[in-house]
CSV table of C-alpha atoms and ligand atoms in Angstrom, one decimal:
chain,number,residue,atom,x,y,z
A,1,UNK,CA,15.6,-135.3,-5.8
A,2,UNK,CA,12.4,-136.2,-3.6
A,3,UNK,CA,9.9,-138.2,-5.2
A,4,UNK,CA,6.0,-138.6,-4.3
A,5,UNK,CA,4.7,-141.9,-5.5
A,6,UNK,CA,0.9,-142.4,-5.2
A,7,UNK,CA,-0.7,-146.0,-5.3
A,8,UNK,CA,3.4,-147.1,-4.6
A,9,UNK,CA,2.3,-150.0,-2.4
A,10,UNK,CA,-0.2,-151.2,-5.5
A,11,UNK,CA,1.6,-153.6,-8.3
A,12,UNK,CA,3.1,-151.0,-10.7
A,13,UNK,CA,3.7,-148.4,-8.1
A,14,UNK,CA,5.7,-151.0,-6.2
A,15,UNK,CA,7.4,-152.2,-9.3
A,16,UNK,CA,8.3,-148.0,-9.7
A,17,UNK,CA,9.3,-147.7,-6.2
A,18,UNK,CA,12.0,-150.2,-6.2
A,19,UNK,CA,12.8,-149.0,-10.1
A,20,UNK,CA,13.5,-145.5,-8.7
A,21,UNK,CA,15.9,-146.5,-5.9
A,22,UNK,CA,18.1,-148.9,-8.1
A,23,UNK,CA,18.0,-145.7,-10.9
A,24,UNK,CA,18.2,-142.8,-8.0
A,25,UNK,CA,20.3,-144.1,-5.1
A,26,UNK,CA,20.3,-140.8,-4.1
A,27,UNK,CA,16.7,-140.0,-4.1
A,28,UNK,CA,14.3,-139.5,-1.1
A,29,UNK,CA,11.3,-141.3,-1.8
A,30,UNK,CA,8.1,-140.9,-0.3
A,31,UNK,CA,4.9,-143.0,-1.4
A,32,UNK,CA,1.2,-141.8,-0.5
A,33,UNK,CA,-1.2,-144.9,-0.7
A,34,UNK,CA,-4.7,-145.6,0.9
A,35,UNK,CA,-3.8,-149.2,1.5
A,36,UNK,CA,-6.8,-150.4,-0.1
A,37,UNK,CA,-7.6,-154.1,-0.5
A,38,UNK,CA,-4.8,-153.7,-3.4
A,39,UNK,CA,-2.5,-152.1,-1.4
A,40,UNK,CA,0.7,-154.5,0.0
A,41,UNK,CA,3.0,-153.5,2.5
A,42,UNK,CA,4.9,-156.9,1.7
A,43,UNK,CA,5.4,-155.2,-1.8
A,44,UNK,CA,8.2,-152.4,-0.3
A,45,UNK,CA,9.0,-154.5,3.1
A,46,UNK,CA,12.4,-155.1,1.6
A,47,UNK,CA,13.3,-151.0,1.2
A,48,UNK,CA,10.9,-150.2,4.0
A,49,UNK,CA,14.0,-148.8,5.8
A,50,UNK,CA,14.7,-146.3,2.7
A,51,UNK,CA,11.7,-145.5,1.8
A,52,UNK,CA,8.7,-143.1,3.8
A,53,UNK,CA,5.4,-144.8,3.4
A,54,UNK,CA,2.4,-142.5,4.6
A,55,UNK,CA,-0.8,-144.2,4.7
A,56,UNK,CA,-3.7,-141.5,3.3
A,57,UNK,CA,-5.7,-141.1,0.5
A,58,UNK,CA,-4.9,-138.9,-2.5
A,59,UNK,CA,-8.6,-137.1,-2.0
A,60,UNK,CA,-7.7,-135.8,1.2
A,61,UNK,CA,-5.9,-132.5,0.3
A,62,UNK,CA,-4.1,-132.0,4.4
A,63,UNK,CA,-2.7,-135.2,3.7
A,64,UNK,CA,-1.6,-134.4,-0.1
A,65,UNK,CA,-0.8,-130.6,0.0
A,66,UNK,CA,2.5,-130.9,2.6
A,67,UNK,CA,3.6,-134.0,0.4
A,68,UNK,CA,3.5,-132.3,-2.6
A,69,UNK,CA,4.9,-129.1,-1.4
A,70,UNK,CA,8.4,-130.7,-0.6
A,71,UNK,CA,8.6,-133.1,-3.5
A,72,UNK,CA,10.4,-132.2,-6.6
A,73,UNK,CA,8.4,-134.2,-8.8
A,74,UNK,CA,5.2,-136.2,-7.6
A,75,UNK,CA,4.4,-139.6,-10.0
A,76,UNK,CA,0.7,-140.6,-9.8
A,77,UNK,CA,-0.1,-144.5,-10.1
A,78,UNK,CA,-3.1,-144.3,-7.1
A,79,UNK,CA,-6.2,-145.4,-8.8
A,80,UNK,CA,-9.0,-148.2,-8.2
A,81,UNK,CA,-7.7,-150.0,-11.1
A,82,UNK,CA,-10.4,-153.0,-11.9
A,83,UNK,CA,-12.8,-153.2,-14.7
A,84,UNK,CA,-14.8,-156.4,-12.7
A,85,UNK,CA,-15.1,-154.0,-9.6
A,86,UNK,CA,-15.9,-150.7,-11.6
A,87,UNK,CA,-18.7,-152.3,-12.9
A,88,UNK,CA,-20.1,-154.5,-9.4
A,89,UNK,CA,-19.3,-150.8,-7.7
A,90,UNK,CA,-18.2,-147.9,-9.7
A,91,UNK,CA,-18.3,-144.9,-6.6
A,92,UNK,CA,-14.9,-145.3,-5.4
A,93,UNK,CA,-13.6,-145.1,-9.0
A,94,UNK,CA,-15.1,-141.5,-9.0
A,95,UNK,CA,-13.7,-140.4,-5.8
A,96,UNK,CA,-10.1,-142.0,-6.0
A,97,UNK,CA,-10.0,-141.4,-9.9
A,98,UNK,CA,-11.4,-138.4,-10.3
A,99,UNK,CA,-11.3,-136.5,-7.2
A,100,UNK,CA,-7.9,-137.7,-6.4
A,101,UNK,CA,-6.4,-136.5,-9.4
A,102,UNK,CA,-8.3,-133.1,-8.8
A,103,UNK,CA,-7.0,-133.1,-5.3
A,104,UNK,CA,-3.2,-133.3,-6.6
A,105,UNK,CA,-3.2,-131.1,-9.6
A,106,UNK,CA,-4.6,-128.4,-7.3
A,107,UNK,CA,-2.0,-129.5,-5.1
A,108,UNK,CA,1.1,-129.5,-7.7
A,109,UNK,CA,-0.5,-126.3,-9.4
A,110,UNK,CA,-0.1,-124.3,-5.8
A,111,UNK,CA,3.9,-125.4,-5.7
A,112,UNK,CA,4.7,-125.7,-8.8
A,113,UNK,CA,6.1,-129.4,-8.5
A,114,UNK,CA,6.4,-131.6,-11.4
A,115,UNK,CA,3.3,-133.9,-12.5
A,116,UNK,CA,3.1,-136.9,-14.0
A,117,UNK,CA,0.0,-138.8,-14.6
A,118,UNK,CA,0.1,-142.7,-15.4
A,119,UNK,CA,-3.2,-143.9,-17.2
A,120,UNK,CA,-4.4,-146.4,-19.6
A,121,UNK,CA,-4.9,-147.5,-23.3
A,122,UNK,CA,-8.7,-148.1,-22.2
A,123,UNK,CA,-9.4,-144.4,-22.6
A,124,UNK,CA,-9.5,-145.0,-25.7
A,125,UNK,CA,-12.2,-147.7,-25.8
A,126,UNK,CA,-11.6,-150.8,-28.2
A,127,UNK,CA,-10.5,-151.5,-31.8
A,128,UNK,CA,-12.2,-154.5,-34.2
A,129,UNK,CA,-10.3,-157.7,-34.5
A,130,UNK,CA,-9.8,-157.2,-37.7
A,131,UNK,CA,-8.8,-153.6,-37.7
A,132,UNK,CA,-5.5,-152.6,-38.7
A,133,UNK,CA,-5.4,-149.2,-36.5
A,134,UNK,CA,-3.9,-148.8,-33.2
A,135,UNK,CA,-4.4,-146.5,-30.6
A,136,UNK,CA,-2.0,-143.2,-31.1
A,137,UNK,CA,-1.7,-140.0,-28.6
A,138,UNK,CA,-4.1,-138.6,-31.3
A,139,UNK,CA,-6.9,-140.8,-31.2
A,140,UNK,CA,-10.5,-139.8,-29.8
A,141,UNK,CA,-11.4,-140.8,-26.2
A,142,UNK,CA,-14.2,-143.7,-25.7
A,143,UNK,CA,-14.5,-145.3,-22.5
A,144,UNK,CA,-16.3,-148.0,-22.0
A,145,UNK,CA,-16.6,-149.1,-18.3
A,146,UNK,CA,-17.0,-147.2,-14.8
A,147,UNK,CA,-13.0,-147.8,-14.8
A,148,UNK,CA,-12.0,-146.3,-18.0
A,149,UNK,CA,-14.4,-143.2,-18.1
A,150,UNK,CA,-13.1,-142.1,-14.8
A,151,UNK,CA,-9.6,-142.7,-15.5
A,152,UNK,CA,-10.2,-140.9,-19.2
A,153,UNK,CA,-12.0,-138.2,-17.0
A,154,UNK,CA,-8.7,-137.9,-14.8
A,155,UNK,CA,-6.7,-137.7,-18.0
A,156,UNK,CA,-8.6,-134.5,-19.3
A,157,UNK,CA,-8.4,-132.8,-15.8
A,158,UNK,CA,-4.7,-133.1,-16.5
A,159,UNK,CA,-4.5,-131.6,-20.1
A,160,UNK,CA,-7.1,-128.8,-18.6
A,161,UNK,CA,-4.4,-128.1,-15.4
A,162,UNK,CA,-2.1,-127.9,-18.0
A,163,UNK,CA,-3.6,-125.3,-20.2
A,164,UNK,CA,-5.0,-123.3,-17.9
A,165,UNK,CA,-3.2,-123.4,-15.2
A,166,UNK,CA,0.6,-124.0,-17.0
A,167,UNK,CA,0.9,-127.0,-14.5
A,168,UNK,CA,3.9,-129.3,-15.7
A,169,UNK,CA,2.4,-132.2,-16.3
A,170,UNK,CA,2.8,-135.3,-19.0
A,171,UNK,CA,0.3,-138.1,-19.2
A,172,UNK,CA,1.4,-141.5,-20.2
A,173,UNK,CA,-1.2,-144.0,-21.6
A,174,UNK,CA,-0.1,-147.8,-21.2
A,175,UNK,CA,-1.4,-151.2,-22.2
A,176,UNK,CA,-2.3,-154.0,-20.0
A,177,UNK,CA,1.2,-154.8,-17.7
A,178,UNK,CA,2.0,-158.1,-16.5
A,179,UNK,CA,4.9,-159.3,-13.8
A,180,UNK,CA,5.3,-159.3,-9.7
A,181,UNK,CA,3.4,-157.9,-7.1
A,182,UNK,CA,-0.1,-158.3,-9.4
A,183,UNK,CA,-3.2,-158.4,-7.5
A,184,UNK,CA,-4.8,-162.0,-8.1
A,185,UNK,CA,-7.9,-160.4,-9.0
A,186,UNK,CA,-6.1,-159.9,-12.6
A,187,UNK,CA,-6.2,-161.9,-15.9
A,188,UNK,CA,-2.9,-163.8,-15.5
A,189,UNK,CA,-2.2,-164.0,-11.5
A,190,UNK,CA,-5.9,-165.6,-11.6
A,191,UNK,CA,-4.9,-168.3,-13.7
A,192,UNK,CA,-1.2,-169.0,-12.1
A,193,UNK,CA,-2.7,-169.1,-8.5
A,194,UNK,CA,-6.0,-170.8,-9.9
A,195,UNK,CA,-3.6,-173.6,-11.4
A,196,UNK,CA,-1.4,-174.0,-8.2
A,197,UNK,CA,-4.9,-174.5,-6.3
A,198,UNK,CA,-5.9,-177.1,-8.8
A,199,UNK,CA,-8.6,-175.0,-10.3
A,200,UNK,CA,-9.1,-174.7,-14.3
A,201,UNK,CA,-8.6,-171.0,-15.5
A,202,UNK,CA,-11.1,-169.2,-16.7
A,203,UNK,CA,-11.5,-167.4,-19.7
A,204,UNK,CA,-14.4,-165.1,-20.7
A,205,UNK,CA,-16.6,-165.4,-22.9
A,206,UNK,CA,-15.1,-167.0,-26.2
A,207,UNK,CA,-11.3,-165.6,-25.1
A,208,UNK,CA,-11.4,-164.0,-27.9
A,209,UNK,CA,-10.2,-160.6,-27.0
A,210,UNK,CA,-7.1,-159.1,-28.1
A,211,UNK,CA,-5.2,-157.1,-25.3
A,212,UNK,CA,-1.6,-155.8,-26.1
A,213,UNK,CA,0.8,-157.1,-22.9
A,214,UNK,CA,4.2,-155.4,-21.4
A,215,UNK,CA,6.3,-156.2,-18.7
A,216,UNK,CA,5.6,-153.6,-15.4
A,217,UNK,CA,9.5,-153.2,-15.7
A,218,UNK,CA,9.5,-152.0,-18.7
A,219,UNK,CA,6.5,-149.7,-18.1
A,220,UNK,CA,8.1,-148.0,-15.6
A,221,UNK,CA,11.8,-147.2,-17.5
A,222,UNK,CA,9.1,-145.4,-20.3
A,223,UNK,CA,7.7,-143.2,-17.3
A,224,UNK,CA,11.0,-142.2,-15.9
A,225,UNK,CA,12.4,-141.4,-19.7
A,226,UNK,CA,9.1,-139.6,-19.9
A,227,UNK,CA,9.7,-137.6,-16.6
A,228,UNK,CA,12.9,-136.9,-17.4
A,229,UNK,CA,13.2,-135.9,-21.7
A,230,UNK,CA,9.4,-135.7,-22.5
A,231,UNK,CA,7.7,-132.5,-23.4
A,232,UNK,CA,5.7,-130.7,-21.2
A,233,UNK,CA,1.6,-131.1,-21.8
A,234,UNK,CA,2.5,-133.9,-24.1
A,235,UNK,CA,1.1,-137.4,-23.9
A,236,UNK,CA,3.2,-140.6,-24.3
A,237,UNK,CA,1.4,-144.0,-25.3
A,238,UNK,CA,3.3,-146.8,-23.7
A,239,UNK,CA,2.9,-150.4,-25.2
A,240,UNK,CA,5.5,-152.8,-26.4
A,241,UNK,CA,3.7,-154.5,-29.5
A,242,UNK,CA,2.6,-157.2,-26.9
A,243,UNK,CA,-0.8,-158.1,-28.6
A,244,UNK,CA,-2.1,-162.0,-27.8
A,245,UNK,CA,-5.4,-163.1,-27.3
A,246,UNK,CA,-6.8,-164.4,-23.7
A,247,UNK,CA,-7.1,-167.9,-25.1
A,248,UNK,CA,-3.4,-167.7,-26.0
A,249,UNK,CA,-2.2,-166.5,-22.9
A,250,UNK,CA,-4.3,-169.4,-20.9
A,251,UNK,CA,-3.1,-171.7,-23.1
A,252,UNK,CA,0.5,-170.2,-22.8
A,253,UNK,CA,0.1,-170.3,-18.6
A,254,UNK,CA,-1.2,-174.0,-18.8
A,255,UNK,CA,1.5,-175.2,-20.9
A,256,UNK,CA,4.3,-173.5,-19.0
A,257,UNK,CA,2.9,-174.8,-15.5
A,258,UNK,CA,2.9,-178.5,-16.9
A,259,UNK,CA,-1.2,-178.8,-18.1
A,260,UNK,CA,-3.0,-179.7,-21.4
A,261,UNK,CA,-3.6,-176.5,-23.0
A,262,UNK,CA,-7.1,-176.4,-23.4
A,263,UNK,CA,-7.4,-177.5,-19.6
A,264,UNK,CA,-9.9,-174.3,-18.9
A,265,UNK,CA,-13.0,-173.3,-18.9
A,266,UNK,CA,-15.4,-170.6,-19.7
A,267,UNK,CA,-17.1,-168.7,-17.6
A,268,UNK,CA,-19.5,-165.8,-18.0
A,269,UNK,CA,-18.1,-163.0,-20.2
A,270,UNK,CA,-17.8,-159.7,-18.9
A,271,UNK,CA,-20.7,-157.0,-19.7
A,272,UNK,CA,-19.0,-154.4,-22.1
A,273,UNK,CA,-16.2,-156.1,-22.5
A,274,UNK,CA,-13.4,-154.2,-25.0
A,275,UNK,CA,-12.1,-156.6,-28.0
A,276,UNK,CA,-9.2,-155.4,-28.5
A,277,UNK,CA,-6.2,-152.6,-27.2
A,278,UNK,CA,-3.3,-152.3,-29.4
A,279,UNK,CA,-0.4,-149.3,-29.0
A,280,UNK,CA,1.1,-147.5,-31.1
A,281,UNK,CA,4.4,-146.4,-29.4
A,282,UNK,CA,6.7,-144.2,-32.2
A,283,UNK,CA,6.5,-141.1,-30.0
A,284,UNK,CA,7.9,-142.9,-27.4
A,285,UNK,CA,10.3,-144.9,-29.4
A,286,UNK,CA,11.0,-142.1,-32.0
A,287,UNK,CA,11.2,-139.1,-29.1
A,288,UNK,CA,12.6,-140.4,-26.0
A,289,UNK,CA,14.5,-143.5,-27.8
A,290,UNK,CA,12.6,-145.8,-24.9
A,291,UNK,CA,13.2,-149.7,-26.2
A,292,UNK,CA,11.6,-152.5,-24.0
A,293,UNK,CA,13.9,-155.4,-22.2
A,294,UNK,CA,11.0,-158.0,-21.9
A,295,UNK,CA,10.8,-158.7,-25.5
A,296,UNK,CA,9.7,-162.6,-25.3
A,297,UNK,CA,6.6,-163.0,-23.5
A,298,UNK,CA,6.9,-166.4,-23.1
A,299,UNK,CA,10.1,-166.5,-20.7
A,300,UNK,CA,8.5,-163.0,-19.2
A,301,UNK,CA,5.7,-165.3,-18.2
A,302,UNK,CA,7.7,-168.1,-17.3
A,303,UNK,CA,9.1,-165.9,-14.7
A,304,UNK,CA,6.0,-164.5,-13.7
A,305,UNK,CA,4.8,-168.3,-13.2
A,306,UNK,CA,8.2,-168.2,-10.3
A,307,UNK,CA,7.5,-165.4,-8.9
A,308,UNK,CA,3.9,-166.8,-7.5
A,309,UNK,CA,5.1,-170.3,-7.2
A,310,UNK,CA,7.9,-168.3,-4.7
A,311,UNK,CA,5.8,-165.7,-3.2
A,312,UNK,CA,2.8,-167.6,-2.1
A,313,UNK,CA,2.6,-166.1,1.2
A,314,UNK,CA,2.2,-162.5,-0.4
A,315,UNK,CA,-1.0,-163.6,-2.6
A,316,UNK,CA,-2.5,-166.4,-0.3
A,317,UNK,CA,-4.5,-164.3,2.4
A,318,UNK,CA,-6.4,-162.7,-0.9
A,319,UNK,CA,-7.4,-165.3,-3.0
A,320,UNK,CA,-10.5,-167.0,-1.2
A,321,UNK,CA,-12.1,-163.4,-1.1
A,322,UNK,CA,-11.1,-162.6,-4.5
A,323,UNK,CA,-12.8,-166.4,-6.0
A,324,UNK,CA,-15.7,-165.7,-3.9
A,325,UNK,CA,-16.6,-162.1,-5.8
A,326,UNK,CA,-16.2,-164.1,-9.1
A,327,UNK,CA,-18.1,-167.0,-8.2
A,328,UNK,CA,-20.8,-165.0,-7.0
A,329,UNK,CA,-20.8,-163.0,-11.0
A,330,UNK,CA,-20.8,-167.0,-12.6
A,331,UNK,CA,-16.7,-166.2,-13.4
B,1,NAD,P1,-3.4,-151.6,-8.2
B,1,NAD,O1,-4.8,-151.7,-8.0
B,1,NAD,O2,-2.5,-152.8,-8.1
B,1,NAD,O3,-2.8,-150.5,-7.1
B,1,NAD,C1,-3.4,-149.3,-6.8
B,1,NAD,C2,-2.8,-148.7,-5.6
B,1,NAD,O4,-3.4,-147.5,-5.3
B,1,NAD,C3,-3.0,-149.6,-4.3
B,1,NAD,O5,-1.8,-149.7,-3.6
B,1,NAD,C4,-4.0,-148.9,-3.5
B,1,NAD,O6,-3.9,-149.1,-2.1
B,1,NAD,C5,-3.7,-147.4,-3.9
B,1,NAD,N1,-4.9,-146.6,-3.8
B,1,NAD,C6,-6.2,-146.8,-4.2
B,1,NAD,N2,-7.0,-145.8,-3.9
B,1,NAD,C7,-6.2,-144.9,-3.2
B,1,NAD,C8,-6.5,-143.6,-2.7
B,1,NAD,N3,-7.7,-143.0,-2.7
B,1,NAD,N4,-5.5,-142.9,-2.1
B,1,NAD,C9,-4.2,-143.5,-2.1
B,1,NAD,N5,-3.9,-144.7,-2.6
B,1,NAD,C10,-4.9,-145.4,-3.2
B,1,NAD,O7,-3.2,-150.8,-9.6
B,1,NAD,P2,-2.0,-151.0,-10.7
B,1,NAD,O8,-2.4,-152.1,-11.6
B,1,NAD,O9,-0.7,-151.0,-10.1
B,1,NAD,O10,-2.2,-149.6,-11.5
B,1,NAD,C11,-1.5,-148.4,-11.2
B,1,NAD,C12,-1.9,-147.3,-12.1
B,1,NAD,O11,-1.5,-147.7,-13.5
B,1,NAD,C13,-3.4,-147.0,-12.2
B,1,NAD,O12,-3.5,-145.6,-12.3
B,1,NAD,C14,-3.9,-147.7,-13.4
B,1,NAD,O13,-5.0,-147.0,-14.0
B,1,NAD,C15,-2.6,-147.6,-14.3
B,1,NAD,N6,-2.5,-148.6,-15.3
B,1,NAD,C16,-2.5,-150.0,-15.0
B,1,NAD,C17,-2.4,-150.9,-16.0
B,1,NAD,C18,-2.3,-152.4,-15.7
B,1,NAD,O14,-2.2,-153.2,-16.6
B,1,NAD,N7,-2.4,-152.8,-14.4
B,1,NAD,C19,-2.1,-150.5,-17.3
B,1,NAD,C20,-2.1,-149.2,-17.6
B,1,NAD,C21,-2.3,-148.2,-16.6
B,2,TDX,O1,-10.6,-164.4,-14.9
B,2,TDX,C1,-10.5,-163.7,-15.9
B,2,TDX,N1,-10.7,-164.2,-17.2
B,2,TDX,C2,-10.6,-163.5,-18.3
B,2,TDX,O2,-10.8,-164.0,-19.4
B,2,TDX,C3,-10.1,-162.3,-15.8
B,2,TDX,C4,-9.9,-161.7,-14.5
B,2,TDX,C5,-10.0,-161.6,-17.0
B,2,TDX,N2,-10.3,-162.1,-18.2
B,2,TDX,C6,-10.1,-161.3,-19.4
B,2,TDX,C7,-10.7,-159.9,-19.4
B,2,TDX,C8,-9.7,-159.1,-20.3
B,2,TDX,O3,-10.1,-159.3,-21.6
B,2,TDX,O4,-8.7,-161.1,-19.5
B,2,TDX,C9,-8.4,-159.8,-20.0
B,2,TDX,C10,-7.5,-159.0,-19.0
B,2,TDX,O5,-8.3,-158.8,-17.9
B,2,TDX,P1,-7.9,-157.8,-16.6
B,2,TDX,O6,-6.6,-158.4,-16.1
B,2,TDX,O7,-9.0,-157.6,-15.8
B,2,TDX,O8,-7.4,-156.5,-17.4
B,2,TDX,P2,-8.1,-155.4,-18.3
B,2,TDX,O9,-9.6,-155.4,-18.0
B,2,TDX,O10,-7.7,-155.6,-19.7
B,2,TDX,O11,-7.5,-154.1,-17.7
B,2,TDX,C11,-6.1,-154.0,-17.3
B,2,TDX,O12,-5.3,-153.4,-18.3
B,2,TDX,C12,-5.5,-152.0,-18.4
B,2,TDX,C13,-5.9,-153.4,-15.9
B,2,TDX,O13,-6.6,-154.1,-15.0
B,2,TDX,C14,-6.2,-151.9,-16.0
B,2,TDX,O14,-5.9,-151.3,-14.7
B,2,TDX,C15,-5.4,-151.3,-17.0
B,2,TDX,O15,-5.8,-149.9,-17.2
């Protein structure tokens, strides 16, 4: 089997990369990524001799269009993936989010190879605190931010590719992942390196929003069941009844490195900002009997907490540039 991973040198692509060699020793793997500011070669450097790593961008159909045309199935994680940049800068969302996505379903459409498209809860915009509901495959599209619109956009391109065009393609909508190889510029890296610097974490706004947190590794098993058993054109939502608020987690992370827990501060909430994601997984549970591994978030975090403490030289060259964006938006 030859795989094409796009965005695999990003945090959940990374995460997928090594996840496919331990599941497919056999495989040929080939990942596709831009190396954007979120891109890592230190994320593959220990499989870099089993792996092929072209550096291109998913737009750019010569690059795309031989890479698709000898892979078997192609797994698309390649996406500007922040809310807090989507909304200082939202054109490279379009191009990478939309047009890249365009760029491979044409491409996969032409050889008839295998699609599957990895995409968020947030296309489906935010529920009350106080609502029962959760998000479900059926539920109406919202977006809120640069981020989600374009990555709700990409989603539809797919479903259209599929019914038009009879591409093979499933779409899987997940909730907010946490683990190794996270960019700093995320909620709960933030606070870990912020904490090892000797800098409070910082919570927007009130901290009252609700978001709905799984382990990448546990992610990524639910997109290889859904490559492997789902049903064409279908979409799977991927979430593993994670829900906490950010003042929990913060005061979760402070506890666990050794802090008070309400050693943080506030800082200017973020324009938009959703209240709440929560997913509703049956089809995934029910269908494709996917069950998650990671199912205390405390030790998941507490391992998360090692992995930085252990890894600093991965996440240091990033983080004065990364504090310096936020300081300049009062977060
Ligand atoms: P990330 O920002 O850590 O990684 C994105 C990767 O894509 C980087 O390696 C980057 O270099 C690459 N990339 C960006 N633009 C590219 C381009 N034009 N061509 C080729 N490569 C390009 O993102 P992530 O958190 O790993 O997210 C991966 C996917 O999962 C995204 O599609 C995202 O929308 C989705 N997702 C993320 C989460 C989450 O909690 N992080 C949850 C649900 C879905
Ligand atoms: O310093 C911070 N303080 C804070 O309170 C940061 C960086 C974030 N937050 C809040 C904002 C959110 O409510 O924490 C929550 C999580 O923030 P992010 O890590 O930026 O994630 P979110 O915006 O929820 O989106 C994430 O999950 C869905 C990913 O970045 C997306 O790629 C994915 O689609």
């Amino acid at each position: 089997m030859h795989v094409l991973i796009t965005g695999g040198a990003g945090f959940i692509g990374a995460n997928f990369v090594h996840q496919t060699l331990n599941r497919y020793p056999d495989a040929t793997v080939t990942v596709l990524d831009k190396l954007t500011y979120a891109g890592n070669r230190a994320s593959l450097a220990d499989i870099a001799d089993q792996i092929e790593l072209v550096v291109g961008d998913v737009a750019d159909a010569d690059v795309v269009d031989p890479l698709v045309e000898r892979a078997d199935v192609v797994v698309h994680f390649a996406a500007e993936s922040h809310n807090d940049n989507s909304l200082r800068d939202p054109s490279p969302f379009i191009q990478t989010n939309l047009v890249g996505t365009f760029t491979l379903l044409e491409a996969v459409r032409r050889h008839k190879v295998r699609y599957h498209h990895v995409s968020t809860d947030e296309v489906y915009g935010d529920l009350e605190l106080d609502d029962p509901a959760k998000f479900t495959p059926t539920t109406p599209y919202n977006p809120s931010s640069p981020y989600s619109a374009s990555k709700a956009g990409s989603d539809l391109l797919v479903r259209a590719w599929v019914r038009s065009f009879g591409v093979e393609a499933t779409i899987s909508n997940c909730s907010n992942n946490y683990g190794p190889y996270q960019h700093i510029e995320k909620f709960i890296p933030r606070q870990i390196t912020n904490l090892i610097d000797g800098v409070k974490p910082r919570l927007y706004g009130a901290g009252e929003n609700v978001r709905d947190w799984i382990h990448v590794l546990d992610h990524n098993d639910a997109v290889w069941d859904i490559i492997e058993k789902g049903r064409i054109g279908e979409t799977y939502l991927i979430g593993a009844d994670g829900e906490k608020n950010n003042k929990e987690v913060v005061e979760l992370i402070l506890e666990l490195m050794g802090h008070d827990a309400d050693d943080y501060v506030h800082v200017n909430d973020r324009p938009g900002h959703d209240m709440r994601y929560a997913i509703d997984n049956t089809r995934l549970v029910e269908e494709l009997g996917w069950a998650p591994t990671f199912t205390d978030f405390r030790s998941g975090l507490q391992a998360t907490i090692d992995w930085y403490r252990d890894n600093e030289a991965w996440w240091r060259p990033l983080k004065a540039e990364v504090e310096a964006a936020y300081a300049a938006q009062g977060q």
